[in-house]
PDB file of C-alpha atoms in Angstrom:
ATOM      1  CA  MET A   1       0.000   0.000   0.000  1.00  0.00           C
ATOM      2  CA  ASN A   2       1.135   3.508  -0.511  1.00  0.00           C
ATOM      3  CA  VAL A   3       2.363   5.689   2.323  1.00  0.00           C
ATOM      4  CA  PHE A   4      -0.351   8.341   1.975  1.00  0.00           C
ATOM      5  CA  TRP A   5      -3.113   5.727   2.254  1.00  0.00           C
ATOM      6  CA  LYS A   6      -1.516   4.283   5.407  1.00  0.00           C
ATOM      7  CA  VAL A   7      -1.189   7.725   6.993  1.00  0.00           C
ATOM      8  CA  SER A   8      -4.750   8.663   6.051  1.00  0.00           C
ATOM      9  CA  ASN A   9      -6.114   5.360   7.385  1.00  0.00           C
ATOM     10  CA  LYS A  10      -4.345   5.837  10.734  1.00  0.00           C
ATOM     11  CA  LEU A  11      -5.621   9.431  10.999  1.00  0.00           C
ATOM     12  CA  TYR A  12      -9.223   8.294  10.368  1.00  0.00           C
ATOM     13  CA  LYS A  13      -8.868   5.649  13.087  1.00  0.00           C
ATOM     14  CA  ILE A  14      -7.515   8.185  15.611  1.00  0.00           C
ATOM     15  CA  GLY A  15     -10.489  10.459  15.118  1.00  0.00           C
ATOM     16  CA  GLY A  16     -10.582  14.206  15.620  1.00  0.00           C
ATOM     17  CA  VAL A  17      -8.173  14.749  12.719  1.00  0.00           C
ATOM     18  CA  LYS A  18     -10.477  13.821   9.838  1.00  0.00           C
ATOM     19  CA  PRO A  19      -9.569  16.927   7.786  1.00  0.00           C
ATOM     20  CA  LEU A  20      -5.903  15.843   7.816  1.00  0.00           C
ATOM     21  CA  ALA A  21      -6.936  12.284   6.965  1.00  0.00           C
ATOM     22  CA  ARG A  22      -8.941  13.557   4.000  1.00  0.00           C
ATOM     23  CA  ILE A  23      -5.969  15.647   2.768  1.00  0.00           C
ATOM     24  CA  ALA A  24      -3.685  12.580   2.881  1.00  0.00           C
ATOM     25  CA  GLU A  25      -6.359  10.583   1.027  1.00  0.00           C
ATOM     26  CA  LEU A  26      -6.566  13.277  -1.673  1.00  0.00           C
ATOM     27  CA  ILE A  27      -2.770  13.344  -2.061  1.00  0.00           C
ATOM     28  CA  SER A  28      -2.864   9.572  -2.638  1.00  0.00           C
ATOM     29  CA  PHE A  29      -5.620  10.107  -5.220  1.00  0.00           C
ATOM     30  CA  ILE A  30      -3.614  12.752  -7.077  1.00  0.00           C
ATOM     31  CA  ILE A  31      -0.285  10.914  -7.046  1.00  0.00           C
ATOM     32  CA  ASN A  32      -1.569   7.405  -7.797  1.00  0.00           C
ATOM     33  CA  SER A  33      -4.745   8.108  -9.814  1.00  0.00           C
ATOM     34  CA  ASN A  34      -6.827   5.919  -7.539  1.00  0.00           C
ATOM     35  CA  ALA A  35      -9.719   6.259  -5.140  1.00  0.00           C
ATOM     36  CA  ILE A  36      -8.860   3.772  -2.407  1.00  0.00           C
ATOM     37  CA  SER A  37     -10.821   4.973   0.603  1.00  0.00           C
ATOM     38  CA  ALA A  38      -8.783   5.398   3.747  1.00  0.00           C
ATOM     39  CA  ARG A  39     -11.841   4.151   5.630  1.00  0.00           C
ATOM     40  CA  ALA A  40     -11.686   0.754   3.912  1.00  0.00           C
ATOM     41  CA  SER A  41     -10.281  -2.124   5.938  1.00  0.00           C
ATOM     42  CA  ILE A  42      -7.273  -3.594   4.127  1.00  0.00           C
ATOM     43  CA  GLY A  43      -5.370  -6.505   5.626  1.00  0.00           C
ATOM     44  CA  LYS A  44      -1.647  -6.731   6.212  1.00  0.00           C
ATOM     45  CA  GLY A  45       0.385  -7.913   3.245  1.00  0.00           C
ATOM     46  CA  THR A  46      -2.215  -6.907   0.657  1.00  0.00           C
ATOM     47  CA  VAL A  47      -0.585  -5.374  -2.404  1.00  0.00           C
ATOM     48  CA  PHE A  48      -2.102  -3.013  -4.962  1.00  0.00           C
ATOM     49  CA  TYR A  49       0.199  -3.474  -7.936  1.00  0.00           C
ATOM     50  CA  HIS A  50       1.191  -0.452 -10.028  1.00  0.00           C
ATOM     51  CA  HIS A  51       0.424   1.751  -6.969  1.00  0.00           C
ATOM     52  CA  GLY A  52      -3.268   0.925  -7.327  1.00  0.00           C
ATOM     53  CA  CYS A  53      -3.464   2.935 -10.542  1.00  0.00           C
ATOM     54  CA  GLY A  54      -7.116   3.368 -11.459  1.00  0.00           C
ATOM     55  CA  CYS A  55      -8.409   1.310  -8.513  1.00  0.00           C
ATOM     56  CA  VAL A  56     -11.599   2.296  -6.715  1.00  0.00           C
ATOM     57  CA  VAL A  57     -12.303   0.863  -3.248  1.00  0.00           C
ATOM     58  CA  HIS A  58     -15.520   1.752  -1.402  1.00  0.00           C
ATOM     59  CA  GLU A  59     -15.140   2.937   2.190  1.00  0.00           C
ATOM     60  CA  ASN A  60     -17.104  -0.053   3.552  1.00  0.00           C
ATOM     61  CA  THR A  61     -15.020  -2.651   1.717  1.00  0.00           C
ATOM     62  CA  ILE A  62     -13.122  -5.210   3.759  1.00  0.00           C
ATOM     63  CA  ILE A  63     -10.072  -6.823   2.136  1.00  0.00           C
ATOM     64  CA  GLY A  64      -8.267  -9.684   3.843  1.00  0.00           C
ATOM     65  CA  LYS A  65      -4.563 -10.362   4.281  1.00  0.00           C
ATOM     66  CA  ASN A  66      -2.030 -11.084   1.533  1.00  0.00           C
ATOM     67  CA  CYS A  67      -4.279 -10.253  -1.422  1.00  0.00           C
ATOM     68  CA  ASN A  68      -2.888  -9.295  -4.831  1.00  0.00           C
ATOM     69  CA  ILE A  69      -4.920  -6.600  -6.584  1.00  0.00           C
ATOM     70  CA  PHE A  70      -3.958  -5.286  -9.997  1.00  0.00           C
ATOM     71  CA  GLN A  71      -4.712  -1.981 -11.731  1.00  0.00           C
ATOM     72  CA  ASN A  72      -8.174  -0.608 -12.568  1.00  0.00           C
ATOM     73  CA  VAL A  73     -10.035  -2.839 -10.101  1.00  0.00           C
ATOM     74  CA  THR A  74     -13.337  -1.627  -8.650  1.00  0.00           C
ATOM     75  CA  LEU A  75     -14.598  -2.867  -5.282  1.00  0.00           C
ATOM     76  CA  GLY A  76     -17.807  -0.981  -4.778  1.00  0.00           C
ATOM     77  CA  SER A  77     -21.431  -0.548  -3.887  1.00  0.00           C
ATOM     78  CA  LYS A  78     -24.505  -1.257  -6.002  1.00  0.00           C
ATOM     79  CA  TRP A  79     -26.595   1.582  -7.344  1.00  0.00           C
ATOM     80  CA  THR A  80     -30.236   0.698  -7.913  1.00  0.00           C
ATOM     81  CA  GLY A  81     -32.583   3.261  -9.382  1.00  0.00           C
ATOM     82  CA  GLY A  82     -29.946   5.955  -8.913  1.00  0.00           C
ATOM     83  CA  ILE A  83     -29.615   5.230  -5.199  1.00  0.00           C
ATOM     84  CA  CYS A  84     -26.425   3.874  -3.615  1.00  0.00           C
ATOM     85  CA  ASP A  85     -27.205   1.110  -1.129  1.00  0.00           C
ATOM     86  CA  GLY A  86     -23.903   1.655   0.741  1.00  0.00           C
ATOM     87  CA  SER A  87     -22.997  -2.011   0.823  1.00  0.00           C
ATOM     88  CA  ALA A  88     -19.577  -3.240  -0.256  1.00  0.00           C
ATOM     89  CA  PRO A  89     -17.716  -6.496  -0.857  1.00  0.00           C
ATOM     90  CA  VAL A  90     -15.849  -8.533   1.732  1.00  0.00           C
ATOM     91  CA  VAL A  91     -12.746 -10.105   0.218  1.00  0.00           C
ATOM     92  CA  GLY A  92     -11.083 -13.025   1.998  1.00  0.00           C
ATOM     93  CA  ASP A  93      -7.388 -13.735   2.525  1.00  0.00           C
ATOM     94  CA  ASN A  94      -4.931 -14.611  -0.274  1.00  0.00           C
ATOM     95  CA  VAL A  95      -7.288 -13.512  -3.060  1.00  0.00           C
ATOM     96  CA  PHE A  96      -5.952 -12.636  -6.528  1.00  0.00           C
ATOM     97  CA  VAL A  97      -7.902  -9.948  -8.397  1.00  0.00           C
ATOM     98  CA  GLY A  98      -6.888  -9.439 -12.034  1.00  0.00           C
ATOM     99  CA  ALA A  99      -6.663  -6.126 -13.859  1.00  0.00           C
ATOM    100  CA  GLY A 100      -9.942  -4.395 -14.605  1.00  0.00           C
ATOM    101  CA  ALA A 101     -12.094  -6.690 -12.456  1.00  0.00           C
ATOM    102  CA  VAL A 102     -15.291  -5.269 -10.964  1.00  0.00           C
ATOM    103  CA  ILE A 103     -16.658  -6.653  -7.686  1.00  0.00           C
ATOM    104  CA  ILE A 104     -19.909  -4.961  -6.725  1.00  0.00           C
ATOM    105  CA  GLY A 105     -22.378  -5.173  -3.859  1.00  0.00           C
ATOM    106  CA  PRO A 106     -22.710  -6.926  -0.511  1.00  0.00           C
ATOM    107  CA  ILE A 107     -20.941 -10.079  -1.633  1.00  0.00           C
ATOM    108  CA  ARG A 108     -18.228 -12.271  -0.164  1.00  0.00           C
ATOM    109  CA  ILE A 109     -15.150 -13.502  -1.985  1.00  0.00           C
ATOM    110  CA  GLY A 110     -13.787 -16.609  -0.248  1.00  0.00           C
ATOM    111  CA  ASN A 111     -10.190 -17.194   0.755  1.00  0.00           C
ATOM    112  CA  ASN A 112      -7.705 -18.148  -1.979  1.00  0.00           C
ATOM    113  CA  ALA A 113     -10.123 -17.269  -4.795  1.00  0.00           C
ATOM    114  CA  ILE A 114      -8.970 -16.007  -8.177  1.00  0.00           C
ATOM    115  CA  ILE A 115     -10.929 -13.279  -9.966  1.00  0.00           C
ATOM    116  CA  GLY A 116      -9.828 -13.077 -13.594  1.00  0.00           C
ATOM    117  CA  ALA A 117      -9.000  -9.895 -15.467  1.00  0.00           C
ATOM    118  CA  ASN A 118     -12.067  -7.865 -16.475  1.00  0.00           C
ATOM    119  CA  ALA A 119     -14.490 -10.213 -14.666  1.00  0.00           C
ATOM    120  CA  VAL A 120     -17.654  -8.615 -13.291  1.00  0.00           C
ATOM    121  CA  VAL A 121     -18.567 -10.321 -10.020  1.00  0.00           C
ATOM    122  CA  LEU A 122     -22.066  -9.787  -8.612  1.00  0.00           C
ATOM    123  CA  VAL A 123     -22.534 -12.944  -6.509  1.00  0.00           C
ATOM    124  CA  ASP A 124     -20.680 -14.674  -3.681  1.00  0.00           C
ATOM    125  CA  VAL A 125     -17.565 -16.640  -4.622  1.00  0.00           C
ATOM    126  CA  PRO A 126     -16.552 -19.668  -2.541  1.00  0.00           C
ATOM    127  CA  SER A 127     -12.998 -20.276  -1.333  1.00  0.00           C
ATOM    128  CA  TYR A 128     -10.563 -21.700  -3.900  1.00  0.00           C
ATOM    129  CA  ALA A 129     -12.833 -20.770  -6.827  1.00  0.00           C
ATOM    130  CA  THR A 130     -11.747 -19.234 -10.120  1.00  0.00           C
ATOM    131  CA  VAL A 131     -14.148 -16.677 -11.635  1.00  0.00           C
ATOM    132  CA  LEU A 132     -14.017 -15.444 -15.229  1.00  0.00           C
ATOM    133  CA  GLY A 133     -16.210 -13.461 -17.597  1.00  0.00           C
ATOM    134  CA  VAL A 134     -19.014 -10.939 -17.735  1.00  0.00           C
ATOM    135  CA  PRO A 135     -21.032 -11.640 -15.735  1.00  0.00           C
ATOM    136  CA  GLY A 136     -18.516 -13.536 -13.639  1.00  0.00           C
ATOM    137  CA  ARG A 137     -18.978 -17.294 -13.611  1.00  0.00           C
ATOM    138  CA  ILE A 138     -17.202 -19.852 -11.473  1.00  0.00           C
ATOM    139  CA  VAL A 139     -15.203 -21.968 -13.885  1.00  0.00           C
ATOM    140  CA  LYS A 140     -13.344 -24.073 -11.338  1.00  0.00           C
ATOM    141  CA  ILE A 141     -13.302 -24.861  -7.635  1.00  0.00           C
ATOM    142  CA  GLY A 142     -10.217 -26.512  -6.174  1.00  0.00           C
ATOM    143  CA  THR A 143      -9.291 -27.728  -2.732  1.00  0.00           C
ATOM    144  CA  ASN A 144      -6.038 -25.775  -2.590  1.00  0.00           C
ATOM    145  CA  TYR A 145      -4.599 -22.663  -4.188  1.00  0.00           C
ATOM    146  CA  LYS A 146      -2.625 -24.577  -6.839  1.00  0.00           C
ATOM    147  CA  GLU A 147      -5.819 -26.191  -8.142  1.00  0.00           C
ATOM    148  CA  CYS A 148      -7.598 -22.878  -8.755  1.00  0.00           C
TER     149      CYS A 148
END
């Protein structure tokens, strides 16, 4: 993760310094061309490759530990009838998310899952599953990461 996101996240957690947290978040946005909310919960060891270029992460998103997320990924809320429902995905540990993938709504991505590049995921994904396509379809479920 980038330094400005980490600083902004810590400032939000402290409370009382939200204006400074927002400034750090905006600096991250300007430098890295992303909108990764400092309010999102992102686990230790998770990496946004290419500095998270083009990534959008909703403030209510929870991302587990040791995930690999590539550029232009969206983890966001559903909009129905022009109204945002405020819900966001929960991503498990050790998940791989390919470039351009879109994961939308109050869904869960299981541990060790693989989301292929440009997949659009709108439903829950079990652990060790591989999802491809638009809309995203589970094409394989393994019992360990190497089988995905």
